[in-house]
mmCIF file of C-alpha atoms in Angstrom:
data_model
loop_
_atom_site.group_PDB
_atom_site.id
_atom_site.type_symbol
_atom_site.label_atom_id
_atom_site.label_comp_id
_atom_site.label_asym_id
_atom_site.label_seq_id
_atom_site.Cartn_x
_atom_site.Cartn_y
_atom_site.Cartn_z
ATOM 1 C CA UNK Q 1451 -17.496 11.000 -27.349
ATOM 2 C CA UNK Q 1452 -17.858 7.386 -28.373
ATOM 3 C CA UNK Q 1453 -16.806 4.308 -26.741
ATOM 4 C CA UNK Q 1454 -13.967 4.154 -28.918
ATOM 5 C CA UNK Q 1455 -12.540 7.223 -27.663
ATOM 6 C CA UNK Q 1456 -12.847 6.634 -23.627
ATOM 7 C CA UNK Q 1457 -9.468 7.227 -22.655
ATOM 8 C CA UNK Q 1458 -7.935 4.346 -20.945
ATOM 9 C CA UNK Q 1459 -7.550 5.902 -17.824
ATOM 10 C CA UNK Q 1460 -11.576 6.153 -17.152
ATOM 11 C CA UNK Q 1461 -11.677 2.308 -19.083
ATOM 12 C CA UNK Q 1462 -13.273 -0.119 -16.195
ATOM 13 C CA UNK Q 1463 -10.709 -2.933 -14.555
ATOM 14 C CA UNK Q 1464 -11.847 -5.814 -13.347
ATOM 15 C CA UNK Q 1465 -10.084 -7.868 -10.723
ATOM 16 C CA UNK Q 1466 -11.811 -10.911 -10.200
ATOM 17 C CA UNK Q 1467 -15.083 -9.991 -8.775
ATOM 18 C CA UNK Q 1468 -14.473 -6.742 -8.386
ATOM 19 C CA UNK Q 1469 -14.788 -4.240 -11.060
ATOM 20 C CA UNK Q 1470 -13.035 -0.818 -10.936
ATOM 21 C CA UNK Q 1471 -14.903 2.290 -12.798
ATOM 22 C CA UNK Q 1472 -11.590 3.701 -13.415
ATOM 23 C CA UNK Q 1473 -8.035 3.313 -13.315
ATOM 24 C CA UNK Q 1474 -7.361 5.944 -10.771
ATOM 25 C CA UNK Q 1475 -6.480 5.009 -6.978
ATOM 26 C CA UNK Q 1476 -6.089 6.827 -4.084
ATOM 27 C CA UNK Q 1477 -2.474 5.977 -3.003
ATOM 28 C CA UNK Q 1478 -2.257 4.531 0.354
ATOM 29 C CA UNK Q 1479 -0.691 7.552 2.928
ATOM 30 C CA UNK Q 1480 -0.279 7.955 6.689
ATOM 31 C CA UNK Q 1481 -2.523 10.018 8.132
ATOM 32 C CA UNK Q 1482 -0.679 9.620 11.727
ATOM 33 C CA UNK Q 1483 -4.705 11.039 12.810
ATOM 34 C CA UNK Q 1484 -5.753 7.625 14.706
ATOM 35 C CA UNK Q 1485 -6.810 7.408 18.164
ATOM 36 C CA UNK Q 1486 -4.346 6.121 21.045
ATOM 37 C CA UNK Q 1487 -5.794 2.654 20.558
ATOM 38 C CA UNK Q 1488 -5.511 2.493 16.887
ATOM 39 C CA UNK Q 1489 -9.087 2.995 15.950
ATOM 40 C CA UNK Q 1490 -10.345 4.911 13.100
ATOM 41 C CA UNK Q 1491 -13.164 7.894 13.978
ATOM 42 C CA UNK Q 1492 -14.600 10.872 12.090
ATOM 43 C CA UNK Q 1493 -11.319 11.976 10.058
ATOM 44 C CA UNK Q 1494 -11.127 8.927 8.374
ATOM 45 C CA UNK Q 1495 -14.897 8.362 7.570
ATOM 46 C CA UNK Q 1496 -14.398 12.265 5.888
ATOM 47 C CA UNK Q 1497 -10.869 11.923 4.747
ATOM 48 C CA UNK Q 1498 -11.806 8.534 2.697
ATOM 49 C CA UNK Q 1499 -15.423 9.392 2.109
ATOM 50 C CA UNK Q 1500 -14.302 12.617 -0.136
ATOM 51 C CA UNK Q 1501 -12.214 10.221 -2.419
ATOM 52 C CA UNK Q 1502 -15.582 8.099 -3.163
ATOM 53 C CA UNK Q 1503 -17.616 11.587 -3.696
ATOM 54 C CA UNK Q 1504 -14.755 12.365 -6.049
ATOM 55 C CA UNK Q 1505 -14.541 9.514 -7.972
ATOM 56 C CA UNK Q 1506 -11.808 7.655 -7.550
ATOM 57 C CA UNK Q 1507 -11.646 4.068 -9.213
ATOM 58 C CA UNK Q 1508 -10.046 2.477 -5.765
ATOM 59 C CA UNK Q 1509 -9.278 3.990 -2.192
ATOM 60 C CA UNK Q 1510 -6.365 2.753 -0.540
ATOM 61 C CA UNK Q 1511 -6.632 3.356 3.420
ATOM 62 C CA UNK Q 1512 -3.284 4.562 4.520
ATOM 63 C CA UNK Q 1513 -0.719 1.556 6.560
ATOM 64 C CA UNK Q 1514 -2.795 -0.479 8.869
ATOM 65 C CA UNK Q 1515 -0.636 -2.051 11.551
ATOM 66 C CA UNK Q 1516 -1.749 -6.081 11.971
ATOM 67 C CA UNK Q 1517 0.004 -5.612 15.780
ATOM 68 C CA UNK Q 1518 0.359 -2.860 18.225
ATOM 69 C CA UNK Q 1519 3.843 -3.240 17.769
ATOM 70 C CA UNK Q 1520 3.941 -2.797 13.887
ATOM 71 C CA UNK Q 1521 2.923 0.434 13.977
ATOM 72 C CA UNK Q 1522 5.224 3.368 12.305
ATOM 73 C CA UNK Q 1523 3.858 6.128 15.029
ATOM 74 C CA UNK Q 1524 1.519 5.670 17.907
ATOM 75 C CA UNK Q 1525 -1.270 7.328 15.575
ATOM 76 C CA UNK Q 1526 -1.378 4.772 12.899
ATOM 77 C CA UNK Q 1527 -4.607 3.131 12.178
ATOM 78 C CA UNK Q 1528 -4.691 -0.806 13.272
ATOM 79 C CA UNK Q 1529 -6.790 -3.944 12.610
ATOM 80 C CA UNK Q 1530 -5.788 -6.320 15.037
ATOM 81 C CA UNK Q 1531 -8.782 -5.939 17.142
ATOM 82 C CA UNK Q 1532 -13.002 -6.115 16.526
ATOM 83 C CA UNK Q 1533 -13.457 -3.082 17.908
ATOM 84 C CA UNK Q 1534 -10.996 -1.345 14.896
ATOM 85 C CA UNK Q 1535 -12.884 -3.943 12.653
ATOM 86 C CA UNK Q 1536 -15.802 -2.117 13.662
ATOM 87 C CA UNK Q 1537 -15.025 1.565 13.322
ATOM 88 C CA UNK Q 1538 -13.423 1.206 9.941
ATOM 89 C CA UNK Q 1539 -16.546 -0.322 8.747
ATOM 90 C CA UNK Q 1540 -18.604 2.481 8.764
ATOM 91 C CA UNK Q 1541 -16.043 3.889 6.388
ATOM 92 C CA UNK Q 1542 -16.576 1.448 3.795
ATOM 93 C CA UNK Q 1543 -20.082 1.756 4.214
ATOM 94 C CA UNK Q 1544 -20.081 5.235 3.483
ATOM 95 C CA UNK Q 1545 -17.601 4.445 0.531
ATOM 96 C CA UNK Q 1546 -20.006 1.933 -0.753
ATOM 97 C CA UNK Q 1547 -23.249 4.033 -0.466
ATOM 98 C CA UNK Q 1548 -21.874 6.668 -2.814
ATOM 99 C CA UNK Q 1549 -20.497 4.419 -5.344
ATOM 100 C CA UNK Q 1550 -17.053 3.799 -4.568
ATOM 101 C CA UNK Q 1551 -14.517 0.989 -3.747
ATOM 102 C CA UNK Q 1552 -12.027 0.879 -0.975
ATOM 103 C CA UNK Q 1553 -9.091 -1.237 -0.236
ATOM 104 C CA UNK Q 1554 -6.970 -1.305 3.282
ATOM 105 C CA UNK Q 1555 -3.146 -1.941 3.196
ATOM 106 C CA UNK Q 1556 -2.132 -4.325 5.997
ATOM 107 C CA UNK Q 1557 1.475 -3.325 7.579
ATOM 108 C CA UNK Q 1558 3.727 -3.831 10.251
ATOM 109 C CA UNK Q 1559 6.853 -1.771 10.671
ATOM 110 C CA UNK Q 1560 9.504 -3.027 12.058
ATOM 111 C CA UNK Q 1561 12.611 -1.690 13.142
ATOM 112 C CA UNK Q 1562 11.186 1.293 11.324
ATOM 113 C CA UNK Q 1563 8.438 1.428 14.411
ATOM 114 C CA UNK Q 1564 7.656 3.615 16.935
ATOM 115 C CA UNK Q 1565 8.863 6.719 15.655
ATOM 116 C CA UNK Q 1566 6.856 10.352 16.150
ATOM 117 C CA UNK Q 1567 4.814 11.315 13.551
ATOM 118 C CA UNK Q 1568 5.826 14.177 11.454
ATOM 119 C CA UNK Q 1569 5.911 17.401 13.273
ATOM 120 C CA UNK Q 1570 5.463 15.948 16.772
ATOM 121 C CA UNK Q 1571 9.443 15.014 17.019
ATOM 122 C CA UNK Q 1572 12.065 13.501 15.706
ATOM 123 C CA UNK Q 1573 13.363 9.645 16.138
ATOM 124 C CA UNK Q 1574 12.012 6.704 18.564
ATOM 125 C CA UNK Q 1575 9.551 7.452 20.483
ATOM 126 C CA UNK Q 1576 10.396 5.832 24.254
ATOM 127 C CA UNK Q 1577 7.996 3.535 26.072
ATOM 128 C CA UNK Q 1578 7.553 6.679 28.901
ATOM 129 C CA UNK Q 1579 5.878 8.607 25.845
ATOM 130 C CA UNK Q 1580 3.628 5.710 24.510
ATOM 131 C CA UNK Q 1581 6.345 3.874 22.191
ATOM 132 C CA UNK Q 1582 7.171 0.713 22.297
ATOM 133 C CA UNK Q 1583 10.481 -1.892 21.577
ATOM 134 C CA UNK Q 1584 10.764 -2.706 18.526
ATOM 135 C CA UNK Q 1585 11.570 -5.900 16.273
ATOM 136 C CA UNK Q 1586 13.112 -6.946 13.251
ATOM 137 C CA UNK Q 1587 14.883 -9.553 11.199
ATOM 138 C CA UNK Q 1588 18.278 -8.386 13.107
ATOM 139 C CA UNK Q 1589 19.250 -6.213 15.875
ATOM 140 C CA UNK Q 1590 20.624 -3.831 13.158
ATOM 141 C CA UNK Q 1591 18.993 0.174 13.924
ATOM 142 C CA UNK Q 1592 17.708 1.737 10.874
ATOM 143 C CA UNK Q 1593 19.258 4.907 11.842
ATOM 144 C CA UNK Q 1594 20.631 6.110 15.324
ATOM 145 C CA UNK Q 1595 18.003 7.937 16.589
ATOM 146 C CA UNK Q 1596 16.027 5.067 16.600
ATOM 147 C CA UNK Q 1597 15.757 2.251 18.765
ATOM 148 C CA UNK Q 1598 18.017 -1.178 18.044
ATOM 149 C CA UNK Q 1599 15.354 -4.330 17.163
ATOM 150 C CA UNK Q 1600 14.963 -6.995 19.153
ATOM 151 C CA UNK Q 1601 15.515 -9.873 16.587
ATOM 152 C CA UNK Q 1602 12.234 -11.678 15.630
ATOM 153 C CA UNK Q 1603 12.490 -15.579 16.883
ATOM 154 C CA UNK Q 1604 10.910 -18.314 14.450
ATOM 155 C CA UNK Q 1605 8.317 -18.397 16.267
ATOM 156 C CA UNK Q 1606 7.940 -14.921 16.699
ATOM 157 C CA UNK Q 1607 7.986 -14.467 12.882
ATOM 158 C CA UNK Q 1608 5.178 -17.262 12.455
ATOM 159 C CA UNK Q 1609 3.115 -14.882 15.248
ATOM 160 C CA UNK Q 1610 3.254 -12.030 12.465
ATOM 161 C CA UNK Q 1611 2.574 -14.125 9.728
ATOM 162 C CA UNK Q 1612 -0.844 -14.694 11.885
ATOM 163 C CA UNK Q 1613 -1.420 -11.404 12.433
ATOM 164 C CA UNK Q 1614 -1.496 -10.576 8.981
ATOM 165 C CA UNK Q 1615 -3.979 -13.270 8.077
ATOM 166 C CA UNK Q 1616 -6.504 -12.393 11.038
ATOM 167 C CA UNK Q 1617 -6.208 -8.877 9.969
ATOM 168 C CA UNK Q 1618 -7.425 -10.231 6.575
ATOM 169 C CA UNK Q 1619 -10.277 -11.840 8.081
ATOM 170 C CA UNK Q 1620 -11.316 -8.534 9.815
ATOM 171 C CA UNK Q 1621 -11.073 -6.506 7.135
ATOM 172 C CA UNK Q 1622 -13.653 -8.833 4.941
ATOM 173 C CA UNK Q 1623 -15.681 -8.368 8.039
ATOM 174 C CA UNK Q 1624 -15.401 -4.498 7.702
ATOM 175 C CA UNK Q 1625 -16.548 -4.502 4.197
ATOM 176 C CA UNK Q 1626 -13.245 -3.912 2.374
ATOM 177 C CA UNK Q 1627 -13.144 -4.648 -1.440
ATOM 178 C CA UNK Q 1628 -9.567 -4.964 -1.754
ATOM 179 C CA UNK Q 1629 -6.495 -5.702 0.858
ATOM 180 C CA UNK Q 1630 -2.885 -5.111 -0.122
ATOM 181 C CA UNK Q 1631 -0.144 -6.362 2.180
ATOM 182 C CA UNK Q 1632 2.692 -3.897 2.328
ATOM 183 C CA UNK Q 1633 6.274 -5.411 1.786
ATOM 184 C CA UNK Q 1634 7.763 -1.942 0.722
ATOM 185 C CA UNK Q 1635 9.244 1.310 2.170
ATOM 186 C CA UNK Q 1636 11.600 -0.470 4.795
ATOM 187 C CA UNK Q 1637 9.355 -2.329 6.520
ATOM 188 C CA UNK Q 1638 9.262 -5.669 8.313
ATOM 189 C CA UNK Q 1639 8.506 -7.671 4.893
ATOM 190 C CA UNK Q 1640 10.927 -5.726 3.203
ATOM 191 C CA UNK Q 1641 13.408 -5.605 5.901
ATOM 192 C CA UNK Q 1642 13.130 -9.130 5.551
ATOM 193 C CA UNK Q 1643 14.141 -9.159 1.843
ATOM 194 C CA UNK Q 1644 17.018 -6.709 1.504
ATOM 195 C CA UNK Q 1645 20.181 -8.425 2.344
ATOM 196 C CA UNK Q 1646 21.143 -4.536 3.941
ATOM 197 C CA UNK Q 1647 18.501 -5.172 6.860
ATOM 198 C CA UNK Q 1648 18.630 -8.979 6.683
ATOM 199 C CA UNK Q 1649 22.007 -10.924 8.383
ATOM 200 C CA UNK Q 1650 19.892 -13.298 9.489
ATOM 201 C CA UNK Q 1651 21.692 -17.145 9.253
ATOM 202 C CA UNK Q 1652 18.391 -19.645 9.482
ATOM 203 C CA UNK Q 1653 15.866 -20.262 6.868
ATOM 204 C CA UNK Q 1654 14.889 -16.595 7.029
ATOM 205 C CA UNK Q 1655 18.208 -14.982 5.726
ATOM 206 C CA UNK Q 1656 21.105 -15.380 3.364
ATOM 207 C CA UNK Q 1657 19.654 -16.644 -0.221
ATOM 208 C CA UNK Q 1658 17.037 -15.173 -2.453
ATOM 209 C CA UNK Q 1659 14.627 -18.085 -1.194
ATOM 210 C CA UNK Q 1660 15.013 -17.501 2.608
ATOM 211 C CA UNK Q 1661 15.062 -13.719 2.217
ATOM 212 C CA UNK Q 1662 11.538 -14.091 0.593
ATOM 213 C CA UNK Q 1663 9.998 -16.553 2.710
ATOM 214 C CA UNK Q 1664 8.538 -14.131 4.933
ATOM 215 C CA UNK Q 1665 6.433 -12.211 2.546
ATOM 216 C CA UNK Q 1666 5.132 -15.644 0.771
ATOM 217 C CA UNK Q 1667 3.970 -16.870 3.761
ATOM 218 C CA UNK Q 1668 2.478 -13.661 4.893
ATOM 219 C CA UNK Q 1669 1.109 -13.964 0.840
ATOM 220 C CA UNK Q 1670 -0.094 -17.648 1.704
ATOM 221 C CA UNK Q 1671 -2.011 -16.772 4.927
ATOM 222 C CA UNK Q 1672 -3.695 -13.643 3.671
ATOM 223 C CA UNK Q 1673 -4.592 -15.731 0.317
ATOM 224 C CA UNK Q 1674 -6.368 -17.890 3.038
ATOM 225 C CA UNK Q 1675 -8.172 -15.503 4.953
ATOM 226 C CA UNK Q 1676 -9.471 -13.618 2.646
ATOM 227 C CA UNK Q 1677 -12.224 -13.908 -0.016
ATOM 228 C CA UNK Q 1678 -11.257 -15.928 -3.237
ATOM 229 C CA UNK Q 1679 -13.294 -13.503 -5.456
ATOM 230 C CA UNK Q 1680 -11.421 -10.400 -4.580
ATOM 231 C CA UNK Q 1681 -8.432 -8.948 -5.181
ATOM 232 C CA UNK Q 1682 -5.051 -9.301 -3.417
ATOM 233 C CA UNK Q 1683 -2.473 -6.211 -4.140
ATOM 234 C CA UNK Q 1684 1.292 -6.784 -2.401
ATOM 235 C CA UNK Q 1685 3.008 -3.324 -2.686
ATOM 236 C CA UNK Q 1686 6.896 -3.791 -2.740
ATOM 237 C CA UNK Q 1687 10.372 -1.316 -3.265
ATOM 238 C CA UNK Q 1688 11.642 -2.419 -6.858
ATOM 239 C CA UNK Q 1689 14.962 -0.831 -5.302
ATOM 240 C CA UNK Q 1690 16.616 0.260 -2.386
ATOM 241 C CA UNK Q 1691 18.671 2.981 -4.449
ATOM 242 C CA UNK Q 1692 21.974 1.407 -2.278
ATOM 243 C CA UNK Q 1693 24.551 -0.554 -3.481
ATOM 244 C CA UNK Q 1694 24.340 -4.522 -2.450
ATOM 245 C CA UNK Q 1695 20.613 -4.046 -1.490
ATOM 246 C CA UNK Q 1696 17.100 -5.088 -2.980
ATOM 247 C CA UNK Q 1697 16.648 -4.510 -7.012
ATOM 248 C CA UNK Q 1698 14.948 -5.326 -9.590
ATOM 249 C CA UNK Q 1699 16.325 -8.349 -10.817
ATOM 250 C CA UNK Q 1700 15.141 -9.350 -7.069
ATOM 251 C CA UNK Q 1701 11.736 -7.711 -7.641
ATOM 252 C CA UNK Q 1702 11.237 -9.518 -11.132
ATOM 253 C CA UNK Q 1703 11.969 -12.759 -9.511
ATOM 254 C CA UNK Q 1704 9.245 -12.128 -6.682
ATOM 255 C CA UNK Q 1705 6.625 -10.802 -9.049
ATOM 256 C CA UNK Q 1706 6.960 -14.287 -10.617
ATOM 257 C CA UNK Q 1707 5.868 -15.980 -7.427
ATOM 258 C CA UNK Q 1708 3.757 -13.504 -6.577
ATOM 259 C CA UNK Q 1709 1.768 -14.278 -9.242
ATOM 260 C CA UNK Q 1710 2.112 -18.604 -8.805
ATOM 261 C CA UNK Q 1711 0.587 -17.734 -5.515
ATOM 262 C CA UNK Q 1712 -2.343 -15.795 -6.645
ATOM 263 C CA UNK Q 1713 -1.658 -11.854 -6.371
ATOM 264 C CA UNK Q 1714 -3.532 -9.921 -8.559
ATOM 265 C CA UNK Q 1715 -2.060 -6.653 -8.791
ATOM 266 C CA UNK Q 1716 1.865 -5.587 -7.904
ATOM 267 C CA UNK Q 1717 2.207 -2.304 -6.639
ATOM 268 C CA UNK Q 1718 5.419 -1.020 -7.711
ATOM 269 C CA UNK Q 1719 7.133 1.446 -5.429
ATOM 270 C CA UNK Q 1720 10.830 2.343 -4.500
ATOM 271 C CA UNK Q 1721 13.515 2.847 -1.437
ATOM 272 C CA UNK Q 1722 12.617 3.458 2.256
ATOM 273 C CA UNK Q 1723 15.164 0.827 3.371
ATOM 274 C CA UNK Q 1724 18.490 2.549 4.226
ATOM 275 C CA UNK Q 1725 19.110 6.182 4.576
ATOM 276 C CA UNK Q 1726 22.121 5.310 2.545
ATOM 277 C CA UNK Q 1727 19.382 5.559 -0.779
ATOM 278 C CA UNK Q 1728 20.613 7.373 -3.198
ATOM 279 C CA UNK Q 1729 17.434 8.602 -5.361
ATOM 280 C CA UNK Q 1730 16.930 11.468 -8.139
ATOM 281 C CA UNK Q 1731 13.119 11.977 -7.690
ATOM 282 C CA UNK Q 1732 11.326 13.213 -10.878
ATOM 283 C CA UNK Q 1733 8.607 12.769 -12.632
ATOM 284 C CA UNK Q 1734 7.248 9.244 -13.182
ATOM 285 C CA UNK Q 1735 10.559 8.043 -11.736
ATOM 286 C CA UNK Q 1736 9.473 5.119 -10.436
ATOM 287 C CA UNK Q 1737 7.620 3.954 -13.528
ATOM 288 C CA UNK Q 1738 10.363 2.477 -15.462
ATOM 289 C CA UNK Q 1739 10.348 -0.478 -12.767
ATOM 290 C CA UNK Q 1740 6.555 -0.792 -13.181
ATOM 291 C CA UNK Q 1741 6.946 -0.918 -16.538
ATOM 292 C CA UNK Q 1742 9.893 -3.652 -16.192
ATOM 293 C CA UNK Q 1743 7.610 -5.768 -14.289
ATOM 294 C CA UNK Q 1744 4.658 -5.604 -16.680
ATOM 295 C CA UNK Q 1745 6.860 -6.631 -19.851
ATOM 296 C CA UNK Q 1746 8.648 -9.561 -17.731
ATOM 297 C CA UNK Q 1747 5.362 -10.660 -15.993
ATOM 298 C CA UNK Q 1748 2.899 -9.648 -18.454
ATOM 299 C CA UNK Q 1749 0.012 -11.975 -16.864
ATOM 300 C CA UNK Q 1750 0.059 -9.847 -13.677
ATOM 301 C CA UNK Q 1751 -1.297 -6.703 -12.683
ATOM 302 C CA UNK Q 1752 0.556 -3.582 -12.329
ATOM 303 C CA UNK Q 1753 -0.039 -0.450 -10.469
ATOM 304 C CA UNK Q 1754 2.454 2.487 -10.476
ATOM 305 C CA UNK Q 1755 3.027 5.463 -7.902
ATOM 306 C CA UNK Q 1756 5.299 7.819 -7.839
ATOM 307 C CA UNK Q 1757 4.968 12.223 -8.913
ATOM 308 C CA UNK Q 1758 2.476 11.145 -11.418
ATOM 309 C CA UNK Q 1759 0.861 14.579 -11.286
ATOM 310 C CA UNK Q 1760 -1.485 15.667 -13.932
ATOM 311 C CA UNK Q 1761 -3.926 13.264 -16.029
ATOM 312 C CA UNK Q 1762 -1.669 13.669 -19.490
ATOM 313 C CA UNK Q 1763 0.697 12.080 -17.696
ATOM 314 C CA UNK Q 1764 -1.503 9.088 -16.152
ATOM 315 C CA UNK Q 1765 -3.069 8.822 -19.489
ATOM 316 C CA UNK Q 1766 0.065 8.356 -21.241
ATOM 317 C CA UNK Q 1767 1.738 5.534 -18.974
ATOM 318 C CA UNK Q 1768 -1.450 3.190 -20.075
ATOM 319 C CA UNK Q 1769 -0.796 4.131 -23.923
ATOM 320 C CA UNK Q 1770 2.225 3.117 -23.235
ATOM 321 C CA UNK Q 1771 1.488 -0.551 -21.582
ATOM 322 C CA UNK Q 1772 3.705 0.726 -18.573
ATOM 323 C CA UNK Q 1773 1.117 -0.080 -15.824
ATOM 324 C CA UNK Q 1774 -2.388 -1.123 -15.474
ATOM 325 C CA UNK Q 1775 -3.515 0.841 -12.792
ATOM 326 C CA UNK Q 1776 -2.045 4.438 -11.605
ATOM 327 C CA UNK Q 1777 -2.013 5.457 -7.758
ATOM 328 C CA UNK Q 1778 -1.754 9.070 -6.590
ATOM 329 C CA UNK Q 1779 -1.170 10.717 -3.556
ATOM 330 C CA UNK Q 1780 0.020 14.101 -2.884
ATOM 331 C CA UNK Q 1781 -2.075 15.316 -6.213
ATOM 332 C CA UNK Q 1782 -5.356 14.167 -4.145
ATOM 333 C CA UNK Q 1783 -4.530 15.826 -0.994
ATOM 334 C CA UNK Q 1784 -4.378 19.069 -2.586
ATOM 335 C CA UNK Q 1785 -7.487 17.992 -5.174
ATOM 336 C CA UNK Q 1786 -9.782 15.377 -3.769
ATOM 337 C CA UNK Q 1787 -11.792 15.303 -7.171
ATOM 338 C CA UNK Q 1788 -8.710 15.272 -9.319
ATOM 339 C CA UNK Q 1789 -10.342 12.252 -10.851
ATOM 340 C CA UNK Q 1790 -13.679 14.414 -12.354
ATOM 341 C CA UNK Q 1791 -10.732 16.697 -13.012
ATOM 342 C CA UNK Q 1792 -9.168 14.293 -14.892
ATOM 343 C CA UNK Q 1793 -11.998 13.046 -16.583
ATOM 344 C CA UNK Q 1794 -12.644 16.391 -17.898
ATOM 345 C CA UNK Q 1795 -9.555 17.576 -18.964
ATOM 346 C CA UNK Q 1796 -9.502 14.386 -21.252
ATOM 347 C CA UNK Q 1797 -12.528 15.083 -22.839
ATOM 348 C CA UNK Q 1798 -15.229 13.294 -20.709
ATOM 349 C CA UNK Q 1799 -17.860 14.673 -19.178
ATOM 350 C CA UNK Q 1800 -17.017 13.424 -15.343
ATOM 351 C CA UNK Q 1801 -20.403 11.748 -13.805
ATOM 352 C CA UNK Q 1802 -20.912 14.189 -10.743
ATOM 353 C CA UNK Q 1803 -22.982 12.939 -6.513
ATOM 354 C CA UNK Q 1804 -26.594 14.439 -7.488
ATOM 355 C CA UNK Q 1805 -25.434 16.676 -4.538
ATOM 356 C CA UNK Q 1806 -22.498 18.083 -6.712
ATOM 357 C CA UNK Q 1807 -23.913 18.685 -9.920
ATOM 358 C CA UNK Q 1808 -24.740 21.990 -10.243
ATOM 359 C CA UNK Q 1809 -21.445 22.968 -9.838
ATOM 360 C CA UNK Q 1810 -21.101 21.614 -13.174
ATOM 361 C CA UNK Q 1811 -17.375 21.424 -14.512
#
């Protein structure tokens, strides 16, 4: 096959410094599998490890909580310590060793906090069980089996915009090649945007501008903590399916100053914010926003997620100039080496671990 004909989903990317083999990335997804404190141990170094064996162009870990308190479950990995720092390192060095490159997606919850994981209960989980109060832009519940927030202070909110940045800092330290910080899915940073989760009065609520502020200055302090030669991802909702919510007239607005302040890549998700949604979930349904975003922001990077299933269909969104990079997740839980798969089933012959390749394809 020549050069010519390398379809564009196994054509490198670079971002900055860093250079992607491929356009494939492991989506990030909660694993709810971390220890009481937070720390990452043997799962992760196999559950992530597999994706580099396989191929994958970028690893995502799954939501990283900057605070104890910005945790979705008890189980969620965190990075607001060394020790975490330290555990999740030997992940990325096993990523690097066998040729891959991992990113972590920084978090913090919310009034969408300390809930049980799936399939270990349903709703808050109370402070006599290990959960915790939780906070948000308002006192507003996201639904009634979970706990009402207590509403963030201004100088509680500039505490989480520090948390973010020294979570930055650590993850450098660990050896990751990417961060993304995640203002999607109805959490704090989105919570913060959509005027549904948001009464707020002060700088931090009513307008566009003070809805946003947040997640700049989370953008601002991450920008400063973290290397200048690799890439910043923000992941964000480009809806909240509900009327008089988040959308993505809102979203195309943000991208714009995502991109004055120096994101790289805008990864374009949907909903999470009110159980009020109201979605039709299909294939690529999300894509359409992605591929809003990339004609109205052309200059930025976009990455797009959402029942993207089989490699025709990955393939085709680049053809198409709907996204630049394409994030999976359910597909590589049930095939970790969907991306040789891939590779193969568009006429490449997928580059194999010397440990793997006399199974041949």
């Amino acid at each position: 096959m020549t050069e010519a004909s390398v379809p564009l989903l196994f054509e490198p990317l670079r971002l900055k410094d860093l250079t992607l083999p491929n356009r494939v990335v492991v989506s990030p997804m909660c694993m709810y599998s971390a220890r009481a404190d937070g720390a990452a141990h043997e799962f992760h170094l196999v559950h992530y490890g597999q994706y580099a064996l396989g191929g994958a162009g970028l690893i995502f870990t799954e939501a990283t909580a900057v605070t104890p308190q910005g945790r979705i479950s008890p189980e969620d990995l965190g990075l607001w310590n060394d020790a975490q720092m330290l555990q999740l390192g030997h992940v990325t060095d096993f990523v690097h060793q066998h040729g891959g490159k991992i990113g972590i997606q920084l978090a913090h919850a919310g009034r969408k906090a300390s809930t049980y994981a799936p399939g270990r209960g349903r709703g808050w989980v109370p402070e006599a069980e290990g959960g915790w109060i939780v906070v948000g832009p308002d006192g507003n519940a996201y639904h009634e089996l979970l706990g009402s927030p207590r509403i963030l202070s201004v100088e509680d909110i500039q505490g989480v915009v520090k948390a973010f940045a020294d979570a930055a800092r650590r993850a450098q330290m660990a050896g990751f090649d990417a961060v993304e910080i995640h203002a999607a899915h109805g959490y704090l940073l989105h919570q913060f945007m959509s005027p549904l989760a948001n009464t707020r009065t002060d700088e931090y609520g009513g307008s566009f501008e003070n809805r946003v502020r947040l997640t700049l200055e989370v953008v601002r302090a991450v920008y400063a903590a973290w290397p200048g030669h690799l890439p910043i991802f923000v992941r964000v909702s480009a809806t909240d399916w509900a009327e008089g919510g988040w959308d993505i007239a809102q979203t195309t607005e943000l991208a714009r100053l995502l991109r004055y302040e120096g994101v790289d890549v805008l990864d374009v998700s949907t909903g999470g914010l009110t159980p009020a949604q109201q979605i039709t979930p299909g294939p690529l349904y999300q894509t359409p926003f992605a591929a809003h975003i990339k004609r109205e922001v052309p200059d930025l990077q976009v990455m797009t997620v959402g029942m993207i299933d089989t490699p025709q269909q990955a393939e085709g969104i680049l053809q198409a100039g709907d996204a630049d990079l394409i994030a999976l997740a359910r597909p590589f839980l049930r095939d970790p080496h969907w991306t040789q798969r891939a590779a193969r089933e568009l006429g490449l012959r997928p580059e194999l671990p010397q440990a793997y390749a006399r199974a041949g394809w």
